[in-house]
PDB file of C-alpha atoms in Angstrom:
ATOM      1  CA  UNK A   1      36.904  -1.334  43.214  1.00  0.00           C
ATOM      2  CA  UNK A   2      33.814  -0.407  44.951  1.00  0.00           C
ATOM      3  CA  UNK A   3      32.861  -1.021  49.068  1.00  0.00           C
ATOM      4  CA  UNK A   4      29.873  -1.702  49.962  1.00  0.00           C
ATOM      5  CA  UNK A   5      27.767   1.520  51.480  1.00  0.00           C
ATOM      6  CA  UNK A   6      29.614   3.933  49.494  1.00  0.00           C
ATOM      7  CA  UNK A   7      29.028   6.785  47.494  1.00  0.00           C
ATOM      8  CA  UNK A   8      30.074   7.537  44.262  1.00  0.00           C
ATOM      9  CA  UNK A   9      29.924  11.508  43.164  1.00  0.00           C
ATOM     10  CA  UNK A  10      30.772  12.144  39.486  1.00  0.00           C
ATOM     11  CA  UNK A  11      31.063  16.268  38.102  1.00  0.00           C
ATOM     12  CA  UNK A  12      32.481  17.515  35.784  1.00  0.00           C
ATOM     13  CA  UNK A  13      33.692  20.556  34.179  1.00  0.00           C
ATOM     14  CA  UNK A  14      34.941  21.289  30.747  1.00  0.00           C
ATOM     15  CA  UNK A  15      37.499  18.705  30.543  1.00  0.00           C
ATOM     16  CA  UNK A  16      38.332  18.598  34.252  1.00  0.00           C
ATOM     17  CA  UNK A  17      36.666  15.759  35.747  1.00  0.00           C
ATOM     18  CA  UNK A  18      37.018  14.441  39.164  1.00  0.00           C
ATOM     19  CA  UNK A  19      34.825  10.906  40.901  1.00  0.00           C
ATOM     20  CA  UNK A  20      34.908  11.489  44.410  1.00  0.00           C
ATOM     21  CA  UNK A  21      33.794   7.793  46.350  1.00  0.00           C
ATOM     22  CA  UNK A  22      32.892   8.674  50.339  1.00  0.00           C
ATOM     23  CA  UNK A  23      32.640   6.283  52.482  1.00  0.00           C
ATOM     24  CA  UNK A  24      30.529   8.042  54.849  1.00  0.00           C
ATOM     25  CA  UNK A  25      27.906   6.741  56.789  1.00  0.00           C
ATOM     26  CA  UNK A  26      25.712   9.726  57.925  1.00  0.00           C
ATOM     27  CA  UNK A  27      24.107  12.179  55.422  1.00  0.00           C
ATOM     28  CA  UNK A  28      24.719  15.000  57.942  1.00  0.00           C
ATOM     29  CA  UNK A  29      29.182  14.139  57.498  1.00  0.00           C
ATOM     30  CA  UNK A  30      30.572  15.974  54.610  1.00  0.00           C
ATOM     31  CA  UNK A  31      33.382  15.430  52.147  1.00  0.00           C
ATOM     32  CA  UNK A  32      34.938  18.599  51.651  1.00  0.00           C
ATOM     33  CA  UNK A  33      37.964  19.022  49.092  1.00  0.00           C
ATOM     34  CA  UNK A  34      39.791  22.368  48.145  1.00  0.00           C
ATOM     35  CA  UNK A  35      41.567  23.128  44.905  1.00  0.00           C
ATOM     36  CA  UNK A  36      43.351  26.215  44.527  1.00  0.00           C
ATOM     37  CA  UNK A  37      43.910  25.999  40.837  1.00  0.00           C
ATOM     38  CA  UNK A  38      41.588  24.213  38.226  1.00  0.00           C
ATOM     39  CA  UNK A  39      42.514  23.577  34.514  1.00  0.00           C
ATOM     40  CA  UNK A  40      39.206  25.853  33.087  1.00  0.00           C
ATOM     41  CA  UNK A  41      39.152  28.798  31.105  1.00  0.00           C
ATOM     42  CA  UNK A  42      39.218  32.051  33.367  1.00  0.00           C
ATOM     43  CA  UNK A  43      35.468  32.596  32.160  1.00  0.00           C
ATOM     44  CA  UNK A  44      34.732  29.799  33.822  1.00  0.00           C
ATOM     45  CA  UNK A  45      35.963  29.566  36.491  1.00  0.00           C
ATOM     46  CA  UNK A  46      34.754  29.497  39.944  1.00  0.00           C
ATOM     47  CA  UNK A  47      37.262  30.393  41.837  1.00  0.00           C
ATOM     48  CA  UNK A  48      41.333  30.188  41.693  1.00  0.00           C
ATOM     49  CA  UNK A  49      44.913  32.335  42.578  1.00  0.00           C
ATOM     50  CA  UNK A  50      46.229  35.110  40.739  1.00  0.00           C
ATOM     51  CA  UNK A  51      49.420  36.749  40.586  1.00  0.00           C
ATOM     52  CA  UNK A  52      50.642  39.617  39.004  1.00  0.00           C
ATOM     53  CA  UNK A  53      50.912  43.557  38.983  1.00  0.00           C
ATOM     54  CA  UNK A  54      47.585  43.704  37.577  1.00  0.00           C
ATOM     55  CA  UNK A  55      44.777  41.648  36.294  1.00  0.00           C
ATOM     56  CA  UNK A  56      40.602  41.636  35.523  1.00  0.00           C
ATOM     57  CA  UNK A  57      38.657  38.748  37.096  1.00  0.00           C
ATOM     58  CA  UNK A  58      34.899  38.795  36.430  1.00  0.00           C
ATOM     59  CA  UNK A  59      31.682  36.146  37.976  1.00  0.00           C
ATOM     60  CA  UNK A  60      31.303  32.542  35.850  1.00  0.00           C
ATOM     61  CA  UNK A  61      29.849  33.082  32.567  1.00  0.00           C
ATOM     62  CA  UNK A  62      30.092  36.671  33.149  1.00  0.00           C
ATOM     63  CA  UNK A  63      28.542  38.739  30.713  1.00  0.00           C
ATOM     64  CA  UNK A  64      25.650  35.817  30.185  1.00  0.00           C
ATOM     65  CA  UNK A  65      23.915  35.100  33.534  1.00  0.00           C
ATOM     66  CA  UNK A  66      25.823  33.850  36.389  1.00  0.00           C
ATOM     67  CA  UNK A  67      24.328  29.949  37.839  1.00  0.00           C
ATOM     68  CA  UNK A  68      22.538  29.176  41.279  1.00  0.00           C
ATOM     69  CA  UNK A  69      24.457  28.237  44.666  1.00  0.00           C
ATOM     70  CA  UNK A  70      27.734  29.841  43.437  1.00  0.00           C
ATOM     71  CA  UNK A  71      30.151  29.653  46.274  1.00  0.00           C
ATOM     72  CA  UNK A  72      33.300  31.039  45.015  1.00  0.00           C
ATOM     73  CA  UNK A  73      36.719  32.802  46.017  1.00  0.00           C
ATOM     74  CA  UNK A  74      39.665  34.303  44.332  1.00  0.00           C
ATOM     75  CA  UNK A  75      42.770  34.927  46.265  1.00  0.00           C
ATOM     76  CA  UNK A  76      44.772  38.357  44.684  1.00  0.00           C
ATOM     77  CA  UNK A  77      48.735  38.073  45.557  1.00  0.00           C
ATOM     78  CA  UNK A  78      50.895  41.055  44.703  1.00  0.00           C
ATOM     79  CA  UNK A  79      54.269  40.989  46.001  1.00  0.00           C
ATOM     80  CA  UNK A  80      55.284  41.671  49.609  1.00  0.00           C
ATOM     81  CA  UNK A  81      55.378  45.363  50.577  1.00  0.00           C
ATOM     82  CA  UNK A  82      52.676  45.657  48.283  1.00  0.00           C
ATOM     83  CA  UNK A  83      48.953  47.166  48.168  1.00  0.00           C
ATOM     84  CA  UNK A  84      46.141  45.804  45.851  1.00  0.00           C
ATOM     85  CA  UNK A  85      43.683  48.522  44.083  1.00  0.00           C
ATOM     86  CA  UNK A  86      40.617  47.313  43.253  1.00  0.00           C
ATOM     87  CA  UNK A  87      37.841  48.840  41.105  1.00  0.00           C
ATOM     88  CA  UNK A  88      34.822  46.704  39.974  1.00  0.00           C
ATOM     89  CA  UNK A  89      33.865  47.376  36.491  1.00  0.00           C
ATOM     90  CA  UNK A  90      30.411  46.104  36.182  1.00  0.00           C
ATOM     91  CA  UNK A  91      27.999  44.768  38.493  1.00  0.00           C
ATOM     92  CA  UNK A  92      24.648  43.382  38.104  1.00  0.00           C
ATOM     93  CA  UNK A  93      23.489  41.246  40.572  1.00  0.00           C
ATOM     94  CA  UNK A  94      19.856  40.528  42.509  1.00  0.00           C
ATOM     95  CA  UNK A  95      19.875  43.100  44.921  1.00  0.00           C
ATOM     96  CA  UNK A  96      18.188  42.811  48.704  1.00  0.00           C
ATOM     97  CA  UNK A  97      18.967  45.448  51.184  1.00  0.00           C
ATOM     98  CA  UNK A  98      21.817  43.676  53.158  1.00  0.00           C
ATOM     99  CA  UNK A  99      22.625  41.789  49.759  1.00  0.00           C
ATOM    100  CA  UNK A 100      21.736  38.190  52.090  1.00  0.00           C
ATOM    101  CA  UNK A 101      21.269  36.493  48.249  1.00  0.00           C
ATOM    102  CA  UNK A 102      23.545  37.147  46.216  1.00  0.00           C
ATOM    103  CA  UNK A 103      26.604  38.942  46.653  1.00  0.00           C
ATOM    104  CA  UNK A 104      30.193  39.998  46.202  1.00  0.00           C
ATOM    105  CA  UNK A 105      32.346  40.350  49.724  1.00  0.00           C
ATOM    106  CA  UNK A 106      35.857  41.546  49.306  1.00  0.00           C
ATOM    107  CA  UNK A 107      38.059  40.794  52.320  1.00  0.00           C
ATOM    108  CA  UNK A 108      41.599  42.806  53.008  1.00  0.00           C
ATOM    109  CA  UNK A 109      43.953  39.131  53.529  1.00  0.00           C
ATOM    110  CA  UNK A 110      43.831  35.510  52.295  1.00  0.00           C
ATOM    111  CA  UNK A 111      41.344  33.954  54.599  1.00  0.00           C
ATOM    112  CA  UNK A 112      37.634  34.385  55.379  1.00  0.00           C
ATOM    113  CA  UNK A 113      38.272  35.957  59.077  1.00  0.00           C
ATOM    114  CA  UNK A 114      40.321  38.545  57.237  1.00  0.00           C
ATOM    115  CA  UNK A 115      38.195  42.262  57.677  1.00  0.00           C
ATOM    116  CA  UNK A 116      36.149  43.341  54.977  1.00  0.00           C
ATOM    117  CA  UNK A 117      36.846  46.196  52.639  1.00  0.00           C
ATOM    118  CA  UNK A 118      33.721  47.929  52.435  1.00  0.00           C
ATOM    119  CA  UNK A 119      30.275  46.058  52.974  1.00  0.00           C
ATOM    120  CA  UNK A 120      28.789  43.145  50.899  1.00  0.00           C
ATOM    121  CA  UNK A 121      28.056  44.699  47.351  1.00  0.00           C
ATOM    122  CA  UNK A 122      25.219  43.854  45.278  1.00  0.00           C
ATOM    123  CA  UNK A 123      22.374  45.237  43.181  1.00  0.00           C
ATOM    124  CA  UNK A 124      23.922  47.167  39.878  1.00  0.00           C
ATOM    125  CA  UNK A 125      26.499  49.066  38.974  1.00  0.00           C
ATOM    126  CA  UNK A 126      27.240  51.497  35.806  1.00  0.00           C
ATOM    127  CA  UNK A 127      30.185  50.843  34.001  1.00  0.00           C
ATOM    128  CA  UNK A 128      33.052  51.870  35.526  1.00  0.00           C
ATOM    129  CA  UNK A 129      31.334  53.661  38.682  1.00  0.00           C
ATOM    130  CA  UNK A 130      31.413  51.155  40.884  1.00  0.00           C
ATOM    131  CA  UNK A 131      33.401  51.192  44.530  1.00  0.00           C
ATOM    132  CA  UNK A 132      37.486  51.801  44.731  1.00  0.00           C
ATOM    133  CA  UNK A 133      38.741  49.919  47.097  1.00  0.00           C
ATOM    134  CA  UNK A 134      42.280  49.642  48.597  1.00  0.00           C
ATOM    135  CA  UNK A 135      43.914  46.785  50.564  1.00  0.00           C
ATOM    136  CA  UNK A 136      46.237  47.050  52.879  1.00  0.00           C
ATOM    137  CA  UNK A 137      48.377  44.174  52.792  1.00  0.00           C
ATOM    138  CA  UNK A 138      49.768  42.128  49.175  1.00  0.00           C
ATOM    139  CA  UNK A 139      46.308  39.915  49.725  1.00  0.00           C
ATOM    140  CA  UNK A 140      42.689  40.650  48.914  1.00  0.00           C
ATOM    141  CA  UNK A 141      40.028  37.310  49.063  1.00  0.00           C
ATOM    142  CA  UNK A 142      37.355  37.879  46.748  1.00  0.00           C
ATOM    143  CA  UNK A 143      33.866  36.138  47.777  1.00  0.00           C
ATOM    144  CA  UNK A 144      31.206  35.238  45.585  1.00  0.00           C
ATOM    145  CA  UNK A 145      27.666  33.815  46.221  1.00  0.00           C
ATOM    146  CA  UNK A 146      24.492  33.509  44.599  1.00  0.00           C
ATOM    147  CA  UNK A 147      21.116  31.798  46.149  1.00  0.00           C
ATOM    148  CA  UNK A 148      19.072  29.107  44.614  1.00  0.00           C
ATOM    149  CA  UNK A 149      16.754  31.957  42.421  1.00  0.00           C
ATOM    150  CA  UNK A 150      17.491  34.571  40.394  1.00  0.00           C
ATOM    151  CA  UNK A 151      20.708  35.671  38.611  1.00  0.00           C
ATOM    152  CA  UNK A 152      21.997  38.116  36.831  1.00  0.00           C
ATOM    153  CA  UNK A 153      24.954  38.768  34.203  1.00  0.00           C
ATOM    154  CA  UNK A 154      26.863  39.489  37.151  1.00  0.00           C
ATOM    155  CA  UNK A 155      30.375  41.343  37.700  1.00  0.00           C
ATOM    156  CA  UNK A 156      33.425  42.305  36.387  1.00  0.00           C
ATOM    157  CA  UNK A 157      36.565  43.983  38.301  1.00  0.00           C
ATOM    158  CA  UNK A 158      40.302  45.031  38.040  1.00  0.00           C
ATOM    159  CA  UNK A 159      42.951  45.304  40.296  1.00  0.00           C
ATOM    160  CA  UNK A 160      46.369  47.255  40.134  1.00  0.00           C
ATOM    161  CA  UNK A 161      49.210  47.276  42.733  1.00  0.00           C
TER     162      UNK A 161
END
């Protein structure tokens, strides 16, 4: 069934594929969808929820060279009464002063108001020198972009509770 005026966008990724139709009349109106899981190996993966006492979470395609206009989040639950240790790993990604291209921002909560741990991080990191941080609550939000140039193999972290 199709309506006349509307849209059709197709994606897809590994075998997860979703058609999106939008009916919408003005370019500047956007269709905006969340998913909090999606059926993709971890590797590739933009994004998703994990739960656990510990874990490693790492950029898409991480060690080969993260894509362009990355926008993507991963929401860290421990269990209530809980705090979430993070050290990154590895990091190599294009560094700017006040990392405003690409960059990793790790937030102390579950939403995107929640206060930063620490500043944005970018640039490069040796192996297992990079930042400790330390939430303060069961929930850490961890932000990743990249701009329309440049990438890198880009990062790689753990967390503990």
């Amino acid at each position: 069934l199709r309506m006349r005026g509307a849209r059709v966008v197709s994606f897809s990724l590994s075998v997860f594929f979703i058609n999106l139709v939008s009916f919408v009349k003005a370019p500047s109106q956007i269709f905006n969808s969340r998913f909090d899981k999606l059926n993709l190996r971890k590797d590739e993966a933009c994004g998703g929820i994990f739960k656990g006492s510990s874990g490693t979470l790492s950029s898409p395609g991480f060690s080969d060279n993260y894509e362009n206009n990355l926008d993507c989040f991963w929401l860290i639950k421990a269990s209530e009464g809980q705090v979430i240790s993070i050290d990154f790993n590895y990091m190599q990604i294009e560094y700017h002063r006040q990392c405003m291209y690409d960059a990793v921002i790790v937030r102390d909560g579950d939403i995107m108001t929640s206060p930063m741990l620490g500043s944005r991080l970018c640039g490069s990191i040796e192996p297992n020198s990079g930042p400790h941080l330390l939430t303060t609550g069961h929930q850490a939000l961890i932000h990743f972009i990249s701009d329309y140039t440049t990438t890198y193999k880009g990062f790689e972290l753990t967390w503990t509770t």
